[in-house]
JSON list of C-alpha atoms in Angstrom, two decimals:
[
{"chain": "K", "resi": 263, "resn": "MET", "atom": "CA", "xyz": [148.43, 23.99, 70.42]},
{"chain": "K", "resi": 264, "resn": "SER", "atom": "CA", "xyz": [150.15, 23.11, 67.06]},
{"chain": "K", "resi": 265, "resn": "THR", "atom": "CA", "xyz": [153.78, 25.06, 66.36]},
{"chain": "K", "resi": 266, "resn": "ALA", "atom": "CA", "xyz": [152.95, 24.09, 62.78]},
{"chain": "K", "resi": 267, "resn": "SER", "atom": "CA", "xyz": [155.01, 26.71, 60.89]},
{"chain": "K", "resi": 268, "resn": "SER", "atom": "CA", "xyz": [154.40, 28.83, 57.98]},
{"chain": "K", "resi": 269, "resn": "SER", "atom": "CA", "xyz": [155.91, 25.80, 55.75]},
{"chain": "K", "resi": 270, "resn": "GLY", "atom": "CA", "xyz": [153.23, 23.32, 57.55]},
{"chain": "K", "resi": 271, "resn": "PHE", "atom": "CA", "xyz": [156.08, 21.60, 59.51]},
{"chain": "K", "resi": 272, "resn": "ASP", "atom": "CA", "xyz": [154.82, 20.27, 62.91]},
{"chain": "K", "resi": 273, "resn": "ALA", "atom": "CA", "xyz": [157.51, 20.77, 65.08]},
{"chain": "K", "resi": 274, "resn": "ASP", "atom": "CA", "xyz": [154.83, 19.49, 68.03]},
{"chain": "K", "resi": 275, "resn": "ALA", "atom": "CA", "xyz": [154.77, 16.37, 66.25]},
{"chain": "K", "resi": 276, "resn": "LEU", "atom": "CA", "xyz": [158.91, 16.22, 65.98]},
{"chain": "K", "resi": 277, "resn": "ARG", "atom": "CA", "xyz": [158.85, 16.85, 69.71]},
{"chain": "K", "resi": 278, "resn": "ARG", "atom": "CA", "xyz": [156.30, 14.21, 70.38]},
{"chain": "K", "resi": 279, "resn": "GLY", "atom": "CA", "xyz": [157.84, 11.59, 68.22]},
{"chain": "K", "resi": 280, "resn": "ILE", "atom": "CA", "xyz": [161.38, 12.11, 69.44]},
{"chain": "K", "resi": 281, "resn": "GLU", "atom": "CA", "xyz": [160.67, 12.32, 73.11]},
{"chain": "K", "resi": 282, "resn": "SER", "atom": "CA", "xyz": [158.39, 9.29, 73.17]},
{"chain": "K", "resi": 283, "resn": "ARG", "atom": "CA", "xyz": [160.59, 7.27, 71.27]},
{"chain": "K", "resi": 284, "resn": "ASP", "atom": "CA", "xyz": [156.86, 7.30, 68.38]},
{"chain": "K", "resi": 285, "resn": "ALA", "atom": "CA", "xyz": [158.71, 5.89, 65.43]},
{"chain": "K", "resi": 286, "resn": "ALA", "atom": "CA", "xyz": [154.98, 6.00, 63.75]},
{"chain": "K", "resi": 287, "resn": "THR", "atom": "CA", "xyz": [154.64, 9.90, 64.52]},
{"chain": "K", "resi": 288, "resn": "LEU", "atom": "CA", "xyz": [158.62, 10.56, 63.52]},
{"chain": "K", "resi": 289, "resn": "LEU", "atom": "CA", "xyz": [157.64, 8.90, 59.79]},
{"chain": "K", "resi": 290, "resn": "THR", "atom": "CA", "xyz": [154.54, 11.25, 59.25]},
{"chain": "K", "resi": 291, "resn": "LEU", "atom": "CA", "xyz": [156.65, 14.03, 59.02]},
{"chain": "K", "resi": 292, "resn": "TYR", "atom": "CA", "xyz": [158.74, 12.99, 55.89]},
{"chain": "K", "resi": 293, "resn": "SER", "atom": "CA", "xyz": [158.07, 12.35, 52.54]},
{"chain": "K", "resi": 294, "resn": "ASP", "atom": "CA", "xyz": [157.50, 9.19, 50.31]},
{"chain": "K", "resi": 295, "resn": "ASP", "atom": "CA", "xyz": [160.82, 9.68, 48.39]},
{"chain": "K", "resi": 296, "resn": "ALA", "atom": "CA", "xyz": [163.10, 11.10, 51.29]},
{"chain": "K", "resi": 297, "resn": "GLU", "atom": "CA", "xyz": [166.14, 11.00, 52.30]},
{"chain": "K", "resi": 298, "resn": "ILE", "atom": "CA", "xyz": [168.36, 11.02, 55.46]},
{"chain": "K", "resi": 299, "resn": "ARG", "atom": "CA", "xyz": [172.47, 11.29, 55.24]},
{"chain": "K", "resi": 300, "resn": "MET", "atom": "CA", "xyz": [174.12, 10.18, 58.54]},
{"chain": "K", "resi": 301, "resn": "VAL", "atom": "CA", "xyz": [177.45, 11.19, 59.28]},
{"chain": "K", "resi": 302, "resn": "ASP", "atom": "CA", "xyz": [179.33, 9.96, 62.18]},
{"chain": "K", "resi": 303, "resn": "HIS", "atom": "CA", "xyz": [182.22, 7.97, 63.12]},
{"chain": "K", "resi": 304, "resn": "ARG", "atom": "CA", "xyz": [181.70, 5.06, 61.21]},
{"chain": "K", "resi": 305, "resn": "ASP", "atom": "CA", "xyz": [179.70, 6.57, 58.27]},
{"chain": "K", "resi": 306, "resn": "GLN", "atom": "CA", "xyz": [182.06, 9.55, 57.39]},
{"chain": "K", "resi": 307, "resn": "PRO", "atom": "CA", "xyz": [181.39, 12.47, 55.14]},
{"chain": "K", "resi": 308, "resn": "SER", "atom": "CA", "xyz": [183.07, 11.17, 51.99]},
{"chain": "K", "resi": 309, "resn": "HIS", "atom": "CA", "xyz": [180.90, 8.10, 53.03]},
{"chain": "K", "resi": 310, "resn": "PRO", "atom": "CA", "xyz": [177.55, 8.79, 54.67]},
{"chain": "K", "resi": 311, "resn": "ARG", "atom": "CA", "xyz": [174.86, 6.05, 55.77]},
{"chain": "K", "resi": 312, "resn": "VAL", "atom": "CA", "xyz": [171.86, 6.91, 53.12]},
{"chain": "K", "resi": 313, "resn": "MET", "atom": "CA", "xyz": [168.67, 5.92, 53.80]},
{"chain": "K", "resi": 314, "resn": "HIS", "atom": "CA", "xyz": [166.06, 6.80, 50.90]},
{"chain": "K", "resi": 315, "resn": "GLY", "atom": "CA", "xyz": [162.35, 6.29, 50.56]},
{"chain": "K", "resi": 316, "resn": "ARG", "atom": "CA", "xyz": [159.76, 5.68, 53.78]},
{"chain": "K", "resi": 317, "resn": "SER", "atom": "CA", "xyz": [160.49, 1.69, 54.11]},
{"chain": "K", "resi": 318, "resn": "ALA", "atom": "CA", "xyz": [164.68, 2.58, 55.64]},
{"chain": "K", "resi": 319, "resn": "ILE", "atom": "CA", "xyz": [163.52, 5.56, 57.11]},
{"chain": "K", "resi": 320, "resn": "SER", "atom": "CA", "xyz": [161.48, 3.69, 59.03]},
{"chain": "K", "resi": 321, "resn": "ALA", "atom": "CA", "xyz": [163.61, 0.73, 60.05]},
{"chain": "K", "resi": 322, "resn": "MET", "atom": "CA", "xyz": [165.95, 2.99, 61.50]},
{"chain": "K", "resi": 323, "resn": "PHE", "atom": "CA", "xyz": [163.27, 5.04, 63.26]},
{"chain": "K", "resi": 324, "resn": "ASP", "atom": "CA", "xyz": [162.25, 1.53, 64.52]},
{"chain": "K", "resi": 325, "resn": "ASP", "atom": "CA", "xyz": [165.55, 0.62, 65.48]},
{"chain": "K", "resi": 326, "resn": "VAL", "atom": "CA", "xyz": [166.63, 3.78, 67.20]},
{"chain": "K", "resi": 327, "resn": "CYS", "atom": "CA", "xyz": [162.74, 4.07, 69.05]},
{"chain": "K", "resi": 328, "resn": "ALA", "atom": "CA", "xyz": [162.88, 0.60, 70.20]},
{"chain": "K", "resi": 329, "resn": "ARG", "atom": "CA", "xyz": [166.71, 1.67, 72.23]},
{"chain": "K", "resi": 330, "resn": "GLU", "atom": "CA", "xyz": [166.47, 2.05, 75.93]},
{"chain": "K", "resi": 331, "resn": "MET", "atom": "CA", "xyz": [166.96, 5.42, 76.13]},
{"chain": "K", "resi": 332, "resn": "THR", "atom": "CA", "xyz": [166.04, 8.84, 76.46]},
{"chain": "K", "resi": 333, "resn": "HIS", "atom": "CA", "xyz": [165.53, 11.71, 73.95]},
{"chain": "K", "resi": 334, "resn": "SER", "atom": "CA", "xyz": [165.49, 15.13, 73.92]},
{"chain": "K", "resi": 335, "resn": "LEU", "atom": "CA", "xyz": [164.62, 17.31, 71.04]},
{"chain": "K", "resi": 336, "resn": "ASP", "atom": "CA", "xyz": [167.17, 20.39, 72.60]},
{"chain": "K", "resi": 337, "resn": "SER", "atom": "CA", "xyz": [166.47, 22.86, 70.11]},
{"chain": "K", "resi": 338, "resn": "VAL", "atom": "CA", "xyz": [164.62, 23.47, 66.42]},
{"chain": "K", "resi": 339, "resn": "LEU", "atom": "CA", "xyz": [164.68, 26.39, 63.70]},
{"chain": "K", "resi": 340, "resn": "ILE", "atom": "CA", "xyz": [162.27, 26.42, 60.73]},
{"chain": "K", "resi": 341, "resn": "ASP", "atom": "CA", "xyz": [163.01, 29.14, 58.30]},
{"chain": "K", "resi": 342, "resn": "GLY", "atom": "CA", "xyz": [161.26, 28.56, 55.32]},
{"chain": "K", "resi": 343, "resn": "ASP", "atom": "CA", "xyz": [161.66, 25.15, 54.07]},
{"chain": "K", "resi": 344, "resn": "HIS", "atom": "CA", "xyz": [164.83, 24.67, 55.63]},
{"chain": "K", "resi": 345, "resn": "ILE", "atom": "CA", "xyz": [164.80, 23.15, 59.34]},
{"chain": "K", "resi": 346, "resn": "ALA", "atom": "CA", "xyz": [167.41, 22.57, 61.91]},
{"chain": "K", "resi": 347, "resn": "PHE", "atom": "CA", "xyz": [166.82, 20.54, 64.81]},
{"chain": "K", "resi": 348, "resn": "VAL", "atom": "CA", "xyz": [169.19, 18.95, 68.03]},
{"chain": "K", "resi": 349, "resn": "GLU", "atom": "CA", "xyz": [168.76, 15.87, 69.92]},
{"chain": "K", "resi": 350, "resn": "SER", "atom": "CA", "xyz": [170.14, 14.84, 72.75]},
{"chain": "K", "resi": 351, "resn": "CYS", "atom": "CA", "xyz": [170.18, 11.13, 73.72]},
{"chain": "K", "resi": 352, "resn": "ARG", "atom": "CA", "xyz": [170.97, 8.99, 76.75]},
{"chain": "K", "resi": 353, "resn": "TYR", "atom": "CA", "xyz": [171.57, 5.17, 77.42]},
{"chain": "K", "resi": 354, "resn": "PRO", "atom": "CA", "xyz": [171.04, 3.76, 80.88]},
{"chain": "K", "resi": 355, "resn": "ASP", "atom": "CA", "xyz": [174.95, 2.74, 81.29]},
{"chain": "K", "resi": 356, "resn": "GLY", "atom": "CA", "xyz": [175.65, 7.09, 80.49]},
{"chain": "K", "resi": 357, "resn": "THR", "atom": "CA", "xyz": [177.05, 6.97, 77.33]},
{"chain": "K", "resi": 358, "resn": "ARG", "atom": "CA", "xyz": [175.53, 10.06, 75.55]},
{"chain": "K", "resi": 359, "resn": "VAL", "atom": "CA", "xyz": [175.15, 10.87, 71.61]},
{"chain": "K", "resi": 360, "resn": "LEU", "atom": "CA", "xyz": [174.73, 14.10, 70.00]},
{"chain": "K", "resi": 361, "resn": "ALA", "atom": "CA", "xyz": [172.94, 15.01, 66.89]},
{"chain": "K", "resi": 362, "resn": "HIS", "atom": "CA", "xyz": [172.41, 17.70, 64.63]},
{"chain": "K", "resi": 363, "resn": "SER", "atom": "CA", "xyz": [170.16, 17.86, 61.46]},
{"chain": "K", "resi": 364, "resn": "MET", "atom": "CA", "xyz": [169.26, 20.36, 58.51]},
{"chain": "K", "resi": 365, "resn": "ALA", "atom": "CA", "xyz": [166.30, 19.36, 56.56]},
{"chain": "K", "resi": 366, "resn": "ASN", "atom": "CA", "xyz": [164.71, 20.59, 53.51]},
{"chain": "K", "resi": 367, "resn": "LEU", "atom": "CA", "xyz": [160.70, 20.89, 53.60]},
{"chain": "K", "resi": 368, "resn": "ARG", "atom": "CA", "xyz": [158.59, 20.23, 50.62]},
{"chain": "K", "resi": 369, "resn": "ASP", "atom": "CA", "xyz": [154.27, 20.82, 51.58]},
{"chain": "K", "resi": 370, "resn": "GLY", "atom": "CA", "xyz": [155.33, 20.37, 55.50]},
{"chain": "K", "resi": 371, "resn": "ARG", "atom": "CA", "xyz": [157.54, 17.36, 55.15]},
{"chain": "K", "resi": 372, "resn": "ILE", "atom": "CA", "xyz": [161.31, 16.51, 55.33]},
{"chain": "K", "resi": 373, "resn": "VAL", "atom": "CA", "xyz": [162.61, 15.11, 52.24]},
{"chain": "K", "resi": 374, "resn": "ASP", "atom": "CA", "xyz": [166.07, 15.56, 52.65]},
{"chain": "K", "resi": 375, "resn": "GLN", "atom": "CA", "xyz": [168.25, 15.52, 55.92]},
{"chain": "K", "resi": 376, "resn": "THR", "atom": "CA", "xyz": [171.59, 15.50, 57.14]},
{"chain": "K", "resi": 377, "resn": "SER", "atom": "CA", "xyz": [172.66, 14.71, 60.68]},
{"chain": "K", "resi": 378, "resn": "ILE", "atom": "CA", "xyz": [175.72, 14.85, 62.05]},
{"chain": "K", "resi": 379, "resn": "GLN", "atom": "CA", "xyz": [175.64, 12.27, 65.28]},
{"chain": "K", "resi": 380, "resn": "ALA", "atom": "CA", "xyz": [179.01, 12.15, 67.92]},
{"chain": "K", "resi": 381, "resn": "TRP", "atom": "CA", "xyz": [178.60, 9.36, 70.84]},
{"chain": "K", "resi": 382, "resn": "ASP", "atom": "CA", "xyz": [180.83, 9.25, 74.03]},
{"chain": "K", "resi": 383, "resn": "GLU", "atom": "CA", "xyz": [183.82, 7.26, 73.41]},
{"chain": "K", "resi": 384, "resn": "GLU", "atom": "CA", "xyz": [185.69, 4.99, 75.96]}
]
């Protein structure tokens, strides 16, 4: 049973993609002209890392999904043409990463996403 919302966004596919480290499934959730802005310790709010278009987003997903780590979709909220979700990750050495994302949807796909992530630091 799918949990596609009235916006057409498929939260089950989001969960499968994240928790199975499936870059191809994740990419299907983004429009061709989507943009992701990532903010973290290195890429601060005034100069976020920006990935624009499916090619750049695909490369980022390929990199992240290839890493030996576990991913969990902790929560997801869909409200009309907006989605928010929280992802937690853990590397084999115990290092944890937490990412909060907010995105706009068009025709059931993400078109604009901002993610803020925090990593364990020594």
